[in-house]
Short mmCIF file of C-alpha atoms in Angstrom, two decimals:
data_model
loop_
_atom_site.label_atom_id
_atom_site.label_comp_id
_atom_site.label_asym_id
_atom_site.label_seq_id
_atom_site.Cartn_x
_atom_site.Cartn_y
_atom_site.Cartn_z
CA UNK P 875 2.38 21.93 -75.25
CA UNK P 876 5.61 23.35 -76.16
CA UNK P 877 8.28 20.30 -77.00
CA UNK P 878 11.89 20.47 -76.90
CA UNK P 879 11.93 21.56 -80.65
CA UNK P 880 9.08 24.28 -80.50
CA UNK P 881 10.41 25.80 -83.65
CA UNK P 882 7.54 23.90 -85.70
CA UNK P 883 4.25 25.99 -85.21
CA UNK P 884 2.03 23.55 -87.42
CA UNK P 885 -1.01 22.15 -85.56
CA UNK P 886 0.08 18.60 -86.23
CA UNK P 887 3.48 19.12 -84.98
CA UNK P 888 2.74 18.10 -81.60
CA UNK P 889 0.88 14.63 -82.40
CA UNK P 890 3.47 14.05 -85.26
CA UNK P 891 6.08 14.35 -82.35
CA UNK P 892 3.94 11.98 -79.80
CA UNK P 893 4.23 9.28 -82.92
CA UNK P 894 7.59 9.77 -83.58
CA UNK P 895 9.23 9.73 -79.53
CA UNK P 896 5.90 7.76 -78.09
CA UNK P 897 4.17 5.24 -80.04
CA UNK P 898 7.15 4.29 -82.83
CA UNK P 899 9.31 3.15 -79.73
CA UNK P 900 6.67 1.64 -78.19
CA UNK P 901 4.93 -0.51 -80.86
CA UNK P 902 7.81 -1.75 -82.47
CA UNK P 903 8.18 -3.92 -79.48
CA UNK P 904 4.96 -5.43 -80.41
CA UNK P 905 5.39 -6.13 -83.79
CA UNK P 906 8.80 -7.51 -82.90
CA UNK P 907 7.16 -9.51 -80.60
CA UNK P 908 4.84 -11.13 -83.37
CA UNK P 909 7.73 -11.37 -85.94
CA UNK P 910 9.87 -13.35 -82.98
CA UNK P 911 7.49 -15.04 -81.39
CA UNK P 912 8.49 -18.76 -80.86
CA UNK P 913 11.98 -17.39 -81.51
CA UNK P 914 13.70 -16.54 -77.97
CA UNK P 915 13.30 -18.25 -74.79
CA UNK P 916 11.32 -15.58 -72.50
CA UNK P 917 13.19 -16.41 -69.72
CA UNK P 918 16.76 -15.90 -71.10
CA UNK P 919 19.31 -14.12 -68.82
CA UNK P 920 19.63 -11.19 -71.77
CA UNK P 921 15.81 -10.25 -71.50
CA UNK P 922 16.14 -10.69 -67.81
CA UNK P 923 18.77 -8.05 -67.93
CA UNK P 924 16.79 -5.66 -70.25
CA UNK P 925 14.09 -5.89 -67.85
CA UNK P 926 16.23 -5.03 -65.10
CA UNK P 927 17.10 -2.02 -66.76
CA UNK P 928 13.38 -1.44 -67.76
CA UNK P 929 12.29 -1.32 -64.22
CA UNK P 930 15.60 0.99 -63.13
CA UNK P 931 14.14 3.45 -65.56
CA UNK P 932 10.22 3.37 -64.70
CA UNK P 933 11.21 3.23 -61.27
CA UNK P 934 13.65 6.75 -61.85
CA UNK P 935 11.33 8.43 -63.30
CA UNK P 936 8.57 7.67 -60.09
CA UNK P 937 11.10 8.95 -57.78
CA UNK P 938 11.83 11.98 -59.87
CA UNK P 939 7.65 12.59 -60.25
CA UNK P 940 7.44 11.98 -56.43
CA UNK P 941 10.51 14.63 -55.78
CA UNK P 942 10.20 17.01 -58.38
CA UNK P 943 6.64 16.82 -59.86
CA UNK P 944 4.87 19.50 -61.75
CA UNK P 945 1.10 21.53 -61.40
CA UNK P 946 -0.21 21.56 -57.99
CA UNK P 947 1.84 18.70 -56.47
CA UNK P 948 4.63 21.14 -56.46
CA UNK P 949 2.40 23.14 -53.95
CA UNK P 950 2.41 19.96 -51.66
CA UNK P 951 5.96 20.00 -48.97
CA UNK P 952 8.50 17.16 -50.22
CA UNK P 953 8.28 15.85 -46.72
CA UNK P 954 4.33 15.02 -47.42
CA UNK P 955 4.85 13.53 -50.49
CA UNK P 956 7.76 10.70 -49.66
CA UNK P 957 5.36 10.08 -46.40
CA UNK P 958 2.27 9.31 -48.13
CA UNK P 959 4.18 7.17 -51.24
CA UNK P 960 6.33 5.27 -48.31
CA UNK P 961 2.64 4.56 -46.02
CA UNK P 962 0.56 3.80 -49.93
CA UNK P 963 3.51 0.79 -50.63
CA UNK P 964 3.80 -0.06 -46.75
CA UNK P 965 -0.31 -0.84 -46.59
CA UNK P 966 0.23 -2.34 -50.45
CA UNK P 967 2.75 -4.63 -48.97
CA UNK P 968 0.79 -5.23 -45.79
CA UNK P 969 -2.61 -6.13 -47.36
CA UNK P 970 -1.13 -8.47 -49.69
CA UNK P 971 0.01 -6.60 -52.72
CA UNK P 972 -3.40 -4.86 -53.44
CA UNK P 973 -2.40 -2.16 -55.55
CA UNK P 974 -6.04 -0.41 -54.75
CA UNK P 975 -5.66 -0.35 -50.96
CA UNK P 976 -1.65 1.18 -51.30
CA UNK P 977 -2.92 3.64 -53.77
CA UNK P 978 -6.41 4.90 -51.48
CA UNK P 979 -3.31 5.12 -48.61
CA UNK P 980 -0.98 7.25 -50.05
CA UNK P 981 -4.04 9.54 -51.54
CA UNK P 982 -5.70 10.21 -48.10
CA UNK P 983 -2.35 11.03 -46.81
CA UNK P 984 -1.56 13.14 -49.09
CA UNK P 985 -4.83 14.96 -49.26
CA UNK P 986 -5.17 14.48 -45.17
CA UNK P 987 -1.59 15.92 -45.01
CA UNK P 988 -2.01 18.60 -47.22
CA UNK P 989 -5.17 19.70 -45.66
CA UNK P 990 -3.78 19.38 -41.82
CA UNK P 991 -1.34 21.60 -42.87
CA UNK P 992 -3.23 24.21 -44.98
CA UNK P 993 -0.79 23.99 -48.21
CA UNK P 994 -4.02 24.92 -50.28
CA UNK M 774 -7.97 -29.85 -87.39
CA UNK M 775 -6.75 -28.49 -84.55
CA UNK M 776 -6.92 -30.70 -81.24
CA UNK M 777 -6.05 -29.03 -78.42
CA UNK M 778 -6.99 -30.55 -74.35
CA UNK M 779 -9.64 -28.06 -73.96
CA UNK M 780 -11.60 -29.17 -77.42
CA UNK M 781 -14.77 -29.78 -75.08
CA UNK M 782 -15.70 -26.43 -75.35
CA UNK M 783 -15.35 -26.13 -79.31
CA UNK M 784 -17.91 -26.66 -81.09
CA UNK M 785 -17.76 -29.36 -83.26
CA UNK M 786 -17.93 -27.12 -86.75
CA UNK M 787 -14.75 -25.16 -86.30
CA UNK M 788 -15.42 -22.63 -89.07
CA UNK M 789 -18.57 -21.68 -87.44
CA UNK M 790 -17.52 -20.17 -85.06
CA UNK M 791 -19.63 -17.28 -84.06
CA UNK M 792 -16.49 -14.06 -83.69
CA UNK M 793 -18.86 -11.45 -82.98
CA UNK M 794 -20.26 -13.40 -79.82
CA UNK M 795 -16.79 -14.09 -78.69
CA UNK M 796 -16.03 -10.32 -79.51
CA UNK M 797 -18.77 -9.21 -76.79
CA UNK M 798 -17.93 -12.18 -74.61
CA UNK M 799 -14.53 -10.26 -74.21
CA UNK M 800 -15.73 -7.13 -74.07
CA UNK M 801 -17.46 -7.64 -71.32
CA UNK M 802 -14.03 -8.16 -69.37
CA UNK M 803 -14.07 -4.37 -69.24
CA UNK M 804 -16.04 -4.99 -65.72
CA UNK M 805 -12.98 -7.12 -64.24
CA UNK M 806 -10.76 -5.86 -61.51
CA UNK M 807 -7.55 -5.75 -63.58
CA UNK M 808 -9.83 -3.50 -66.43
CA UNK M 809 -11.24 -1.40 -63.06
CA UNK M 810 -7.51 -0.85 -62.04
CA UNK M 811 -6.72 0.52 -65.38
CA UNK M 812 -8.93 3.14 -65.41
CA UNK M 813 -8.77 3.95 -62.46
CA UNK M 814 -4.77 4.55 -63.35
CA UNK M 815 -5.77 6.92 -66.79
CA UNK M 816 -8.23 9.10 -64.45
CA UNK M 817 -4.93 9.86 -62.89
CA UNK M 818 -2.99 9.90 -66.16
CA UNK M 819 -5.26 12.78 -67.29
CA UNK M 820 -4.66 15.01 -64.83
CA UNK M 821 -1.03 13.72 -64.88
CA UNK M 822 -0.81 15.28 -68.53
CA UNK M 823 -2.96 17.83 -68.49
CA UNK M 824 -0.46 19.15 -65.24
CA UNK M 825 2.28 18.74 -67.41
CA UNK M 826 0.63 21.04 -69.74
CA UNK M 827 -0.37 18.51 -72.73
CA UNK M 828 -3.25 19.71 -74.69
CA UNK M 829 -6.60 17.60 -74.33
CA UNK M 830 -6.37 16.32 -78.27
CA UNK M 831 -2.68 15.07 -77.23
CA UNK M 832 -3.17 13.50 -74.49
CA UNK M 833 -6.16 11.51 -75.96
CA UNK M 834 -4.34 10.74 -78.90
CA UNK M 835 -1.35 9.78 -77.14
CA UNK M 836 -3.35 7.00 -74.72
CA UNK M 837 -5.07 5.80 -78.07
CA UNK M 838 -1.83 5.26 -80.25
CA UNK M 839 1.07 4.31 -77.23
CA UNK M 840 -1.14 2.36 -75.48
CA UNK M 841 1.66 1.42 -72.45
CA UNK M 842 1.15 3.11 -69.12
CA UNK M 843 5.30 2.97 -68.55
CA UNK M 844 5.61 4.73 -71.90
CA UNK M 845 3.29 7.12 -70.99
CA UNK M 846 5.02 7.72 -68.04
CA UNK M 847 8.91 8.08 -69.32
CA UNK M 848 7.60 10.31 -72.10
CA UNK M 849 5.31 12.89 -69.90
CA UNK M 850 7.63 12.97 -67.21
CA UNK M 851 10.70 13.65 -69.51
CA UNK M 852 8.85 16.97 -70.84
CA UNK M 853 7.80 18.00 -67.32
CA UNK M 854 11.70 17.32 -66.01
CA UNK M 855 12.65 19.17 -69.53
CA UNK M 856 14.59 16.26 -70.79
CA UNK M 857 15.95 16.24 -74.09
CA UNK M 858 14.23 15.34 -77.10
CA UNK M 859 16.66 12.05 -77.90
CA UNK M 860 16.45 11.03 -73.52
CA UNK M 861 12.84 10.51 -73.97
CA UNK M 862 12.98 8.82 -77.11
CA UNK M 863 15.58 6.37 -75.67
CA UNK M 864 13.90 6.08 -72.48
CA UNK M 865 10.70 5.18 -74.01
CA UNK M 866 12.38 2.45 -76.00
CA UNK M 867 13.78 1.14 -72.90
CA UNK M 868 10.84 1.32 -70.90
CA UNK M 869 8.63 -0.39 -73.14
CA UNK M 870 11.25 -3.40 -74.24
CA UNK M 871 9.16 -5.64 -71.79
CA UNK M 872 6.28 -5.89 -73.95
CA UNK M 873 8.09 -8.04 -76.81
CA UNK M 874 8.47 -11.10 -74.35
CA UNK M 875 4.77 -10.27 -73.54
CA UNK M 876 3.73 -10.39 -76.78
CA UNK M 877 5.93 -13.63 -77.74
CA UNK M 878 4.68 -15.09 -74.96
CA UNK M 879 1.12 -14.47 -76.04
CA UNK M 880 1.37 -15.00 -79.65
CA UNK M 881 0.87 -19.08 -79.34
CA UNK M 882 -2.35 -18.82 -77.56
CA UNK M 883 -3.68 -16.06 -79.92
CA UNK M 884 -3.13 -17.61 -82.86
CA UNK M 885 -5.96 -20.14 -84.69
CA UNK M 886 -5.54 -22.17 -87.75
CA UNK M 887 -7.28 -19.30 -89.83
CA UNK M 888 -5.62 -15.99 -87.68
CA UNK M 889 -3.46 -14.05 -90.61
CA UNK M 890 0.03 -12.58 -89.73
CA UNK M 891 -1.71 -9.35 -90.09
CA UNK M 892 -4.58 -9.54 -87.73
CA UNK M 893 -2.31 -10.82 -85.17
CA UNK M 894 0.16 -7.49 -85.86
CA UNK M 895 -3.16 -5.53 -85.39
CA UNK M 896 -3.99 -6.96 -82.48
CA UNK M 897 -0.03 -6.85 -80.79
CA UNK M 898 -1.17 -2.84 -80.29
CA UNK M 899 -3.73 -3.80 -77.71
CA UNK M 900 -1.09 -5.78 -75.29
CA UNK M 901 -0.34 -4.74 -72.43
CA UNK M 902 0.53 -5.80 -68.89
CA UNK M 903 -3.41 -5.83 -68.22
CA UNK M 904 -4.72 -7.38 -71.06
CA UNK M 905 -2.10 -10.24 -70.75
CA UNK M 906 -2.61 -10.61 -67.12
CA UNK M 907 -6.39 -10.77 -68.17
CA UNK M 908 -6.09 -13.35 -71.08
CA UNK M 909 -3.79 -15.21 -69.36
CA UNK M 910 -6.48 -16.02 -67.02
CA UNK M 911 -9.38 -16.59 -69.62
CA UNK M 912 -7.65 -18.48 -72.89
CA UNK M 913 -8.56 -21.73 -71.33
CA UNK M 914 -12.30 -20.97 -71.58
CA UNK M 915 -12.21 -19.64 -75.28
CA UNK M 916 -12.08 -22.15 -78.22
CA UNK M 917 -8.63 -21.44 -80.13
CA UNK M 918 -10.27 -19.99 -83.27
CA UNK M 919 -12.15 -17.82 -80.92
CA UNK M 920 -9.17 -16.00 -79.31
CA UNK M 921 -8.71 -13.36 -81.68
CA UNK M 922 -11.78 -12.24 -81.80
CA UNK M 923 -12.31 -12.73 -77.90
CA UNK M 924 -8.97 -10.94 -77.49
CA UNK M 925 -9.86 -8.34 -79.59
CA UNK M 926 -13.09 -7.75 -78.10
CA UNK M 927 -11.57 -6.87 -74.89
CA UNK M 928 -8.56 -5.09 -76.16
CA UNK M 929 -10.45 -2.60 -78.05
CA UNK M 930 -13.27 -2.26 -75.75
CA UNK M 931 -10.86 -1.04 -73.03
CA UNK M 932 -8.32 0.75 -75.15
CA UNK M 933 -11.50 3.08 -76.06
CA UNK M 934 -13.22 3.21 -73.05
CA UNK M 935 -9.51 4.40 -71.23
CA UNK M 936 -9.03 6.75 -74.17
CA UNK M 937 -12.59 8.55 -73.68
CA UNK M 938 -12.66 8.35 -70.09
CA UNK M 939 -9.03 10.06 -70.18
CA UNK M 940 -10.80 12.98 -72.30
CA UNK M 941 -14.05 13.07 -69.95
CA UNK M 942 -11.68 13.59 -66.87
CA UNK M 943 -9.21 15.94 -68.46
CA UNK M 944 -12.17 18.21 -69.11
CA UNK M 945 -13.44 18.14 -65.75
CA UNK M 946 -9.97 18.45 -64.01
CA UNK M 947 -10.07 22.07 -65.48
CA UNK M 948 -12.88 22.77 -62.37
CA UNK M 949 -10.97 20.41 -59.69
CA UNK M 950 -9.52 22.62 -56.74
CA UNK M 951 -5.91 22.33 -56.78
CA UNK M 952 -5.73 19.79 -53.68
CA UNK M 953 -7.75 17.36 -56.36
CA UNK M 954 -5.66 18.36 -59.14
CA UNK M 955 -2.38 17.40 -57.01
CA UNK M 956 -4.22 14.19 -55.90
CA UNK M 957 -4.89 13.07 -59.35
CA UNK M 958 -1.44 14.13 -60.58
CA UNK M 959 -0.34 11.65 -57.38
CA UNK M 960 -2.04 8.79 -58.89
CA UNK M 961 0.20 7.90 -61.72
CA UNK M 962 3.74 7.53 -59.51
CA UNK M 963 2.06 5.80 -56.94
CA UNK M 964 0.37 3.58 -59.46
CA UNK M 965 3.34 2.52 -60.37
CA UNK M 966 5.49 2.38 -57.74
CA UNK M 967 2.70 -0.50 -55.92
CA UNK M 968 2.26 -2.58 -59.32
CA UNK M 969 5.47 -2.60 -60.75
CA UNK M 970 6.74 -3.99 -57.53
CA UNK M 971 3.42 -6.49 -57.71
CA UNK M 972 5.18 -7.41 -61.07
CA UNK M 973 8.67 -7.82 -59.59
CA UNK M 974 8.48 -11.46 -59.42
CA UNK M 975 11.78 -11.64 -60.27
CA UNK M 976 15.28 -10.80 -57.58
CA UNK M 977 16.35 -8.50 -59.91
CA UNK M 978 13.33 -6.93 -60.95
CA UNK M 979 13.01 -5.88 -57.25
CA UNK M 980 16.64 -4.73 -56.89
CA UNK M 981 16.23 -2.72 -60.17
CA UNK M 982 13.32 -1.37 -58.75
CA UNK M 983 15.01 -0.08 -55.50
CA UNK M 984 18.45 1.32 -57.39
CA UNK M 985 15.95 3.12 -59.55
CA UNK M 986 14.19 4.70 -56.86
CA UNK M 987 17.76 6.08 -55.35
CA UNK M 988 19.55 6.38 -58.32
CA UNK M 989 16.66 8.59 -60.27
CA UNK M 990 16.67 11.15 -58.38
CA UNK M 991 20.31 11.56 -57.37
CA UNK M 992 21.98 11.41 -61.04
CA UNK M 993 18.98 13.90 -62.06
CA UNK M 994 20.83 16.68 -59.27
CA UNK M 995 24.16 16.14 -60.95
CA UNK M 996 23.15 15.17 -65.16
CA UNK M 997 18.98 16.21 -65.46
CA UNK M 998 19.56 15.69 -69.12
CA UNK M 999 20.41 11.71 -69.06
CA UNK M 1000 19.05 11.05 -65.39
CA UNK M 1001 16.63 8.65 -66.46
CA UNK M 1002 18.86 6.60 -68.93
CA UNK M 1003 21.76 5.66 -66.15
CA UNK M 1004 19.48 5.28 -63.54
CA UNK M 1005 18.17 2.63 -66.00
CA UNK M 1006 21.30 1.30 -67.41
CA UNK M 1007 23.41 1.55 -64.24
CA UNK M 1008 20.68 0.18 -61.61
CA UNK M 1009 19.33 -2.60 -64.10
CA UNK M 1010 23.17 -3.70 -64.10
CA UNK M 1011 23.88 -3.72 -60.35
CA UNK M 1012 20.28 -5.35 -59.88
CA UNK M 1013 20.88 -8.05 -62.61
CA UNK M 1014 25.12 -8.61 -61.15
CA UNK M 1015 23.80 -8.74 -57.32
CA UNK M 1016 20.75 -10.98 -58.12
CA UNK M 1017 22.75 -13.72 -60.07
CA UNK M 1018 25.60 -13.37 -57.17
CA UNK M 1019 22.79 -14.31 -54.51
CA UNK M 1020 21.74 -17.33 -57.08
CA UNK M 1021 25.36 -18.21 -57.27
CA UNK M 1022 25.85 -17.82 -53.63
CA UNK M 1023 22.17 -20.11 -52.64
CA UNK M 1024 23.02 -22.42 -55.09
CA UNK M 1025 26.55 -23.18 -53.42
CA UNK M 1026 24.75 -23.47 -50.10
CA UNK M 1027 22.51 -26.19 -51.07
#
């Protein structure tokens, strides 16, 4: 995989880069977490707002992966894709928030769809 | 001494207690549904990286050492979108804030009279929405001085198992036809559009959840480079401003 600095040929480059943008941002959290813990009120308004903003960004970037994704999804119509996410959470919803049954429904769609209508 | 309401289950010589039994007790939790869920959602993160174009070494090291689905997510999806080096940093920062209340929160049941700062900062790498939602569940069964040792058990067990079943699956996806390929690739966004709403127990958790959703992909057509950063920041806002307005608003009412 190429990053966005591709300048560094090195073998290690790559892994040095998923350390430094992937699991420094991620597992300082944790060790904040020990280092704090008994500290701040879990429920305060300020980490309710940081996971409001948490959740607007996870939630952006399924939108953007169901819009604009990459490989062989791309091969799949835009029109498919919103159909089978918006029936996967509509039978999630419907069966009681079973995360297996949304995710089976949006998969046969998809593959149902995509085979009804000979994208491959 | 510790005396805590569930001592009947301790046994009476604290210091005896036997780690490597609790170890396996909790690594048997890898056959739960929560732990079946999970892997289910890395099958689809492998061929969710390995369409992006990540190598199989990096994306096994990269489940091993982030060990966050939503991190995962922000940081392959920012190099498939072709976002900038300092977005995805950011992003992932933001994306994975949620696991320091997780962690505080879990820290107090972890903890024995003999756990050491630094076997509890080992162990912080293996939370995760799953494992808490797992332990959370369990604690009450496990003697106190057990817990690290039971949580460990599980935590390892299933951060290993995910990592080598993510390298077993990015093999094979090399012979999928490109309808399985696309299905697998599918996996991860819908993944997370059904649980994180599961998760949205709070009003604005769902409202940040459904500005994300519109906001994502409409501030990527005008700004790709910081799509995913206002979407957060600007959705999170509205969601957190219109959810304590409706408190405001029911609490009046009553």
């Amino acid at each position: 995989m190429s990053f966005g600095i591709n300048w560094i040929e090195a073998w290690w480059w790559p892994y040095l880069f998923i350390l430094l943008i992937g699991w420094l941002p991620t597992d300082m959290w944790r060790v904040l977490g020990v280092i704090l813990s008994g500290g701040i009120d879990e429920n305060s308004q300020m980490l309710i707002f940081v996971r409001a903003v948490a959740t607007s960004l996870v939630a952006a970037v399924i939108a953007k992966l169901i819009l604009f994704p990459a490989g062989s999804l791309a091969i799949t119509p835009v029109e498919l894709r919103i159909f089978a996410a918006v029936s996967g959470f509509a039978v999630f919803n419907f069966v009681g928030k079973r995360v297996f049954a949304g995710i089976l429904t949006a998969e046969t769609t998809l593959i149902g769809g995509a085979w009804y209508l000979g994208v491959f | 001494m510790s005396s805590t309401p569930d001592s009947s289950i301790q046994k009476p010589d604290e210091d005896n207690i036997n780690h490597l039994h609790w170890f396996l007790k909790g690594a048997r939790g890898i056959a739960s549904i929560p732990a079946l869920v999970l892997m289910s959602s890395f099958i689809g993160f492998a061929g969710f990286a390995r369409e992006a174009g990540f190598t199989l070494g990096e994306t096994v090291f990269m489940v091993g050492t982030i060990w966050a689905l939503p991190s995962h997510l922000v940081l392959v999806g920012g190099v498939i979108a072709g976002t900038s080096t300092l977005t995805i940093l950011i992003g992932v920062s933001l994306a994975s804030v949620r696991l320091m209340p997780m962690v505080m929160a879990q820290m107090p049941l972890l903890r024995g009279k003999n756990t050491s700062r630094w076997t509890l900062l080992l162990l912080s790498h293996f939370i995760a929405i799953t494992s808490w939602v797992f332990l959370q569940e369990r604690y009450k069964n496990v003697p106190v001085d057990a817990r690290a040792s039971f949580f460990a058990g599980f935590g390892i067990t299933i951060t290993v198992v995910c990592t080598i079943l993510v390298g077993f699956t990015y093999a094979l996806a090399g012979t999928f036809p490109p309808i399985l390929a696309a299905a697998l690739f599918f996996l991860t966004p819908v993944y997370f559009l059904t649980s994180l709403w599961g998760a949205a127990y709070l009003l604005s958790d769902k409202w940040a959840m459904i500005f994300g959703l519109i906001l994502g992909p409409l501030v990527h057509m005008v700004w790709p480079d910081l799509d995913i950063l206002l979407a957060g920041a600007v959705g999170g806002t509205l969601a957190f401003g219109i959810a304590r307005l409706q408190q405001n608003r029911k609490g009046q009412s009553s």
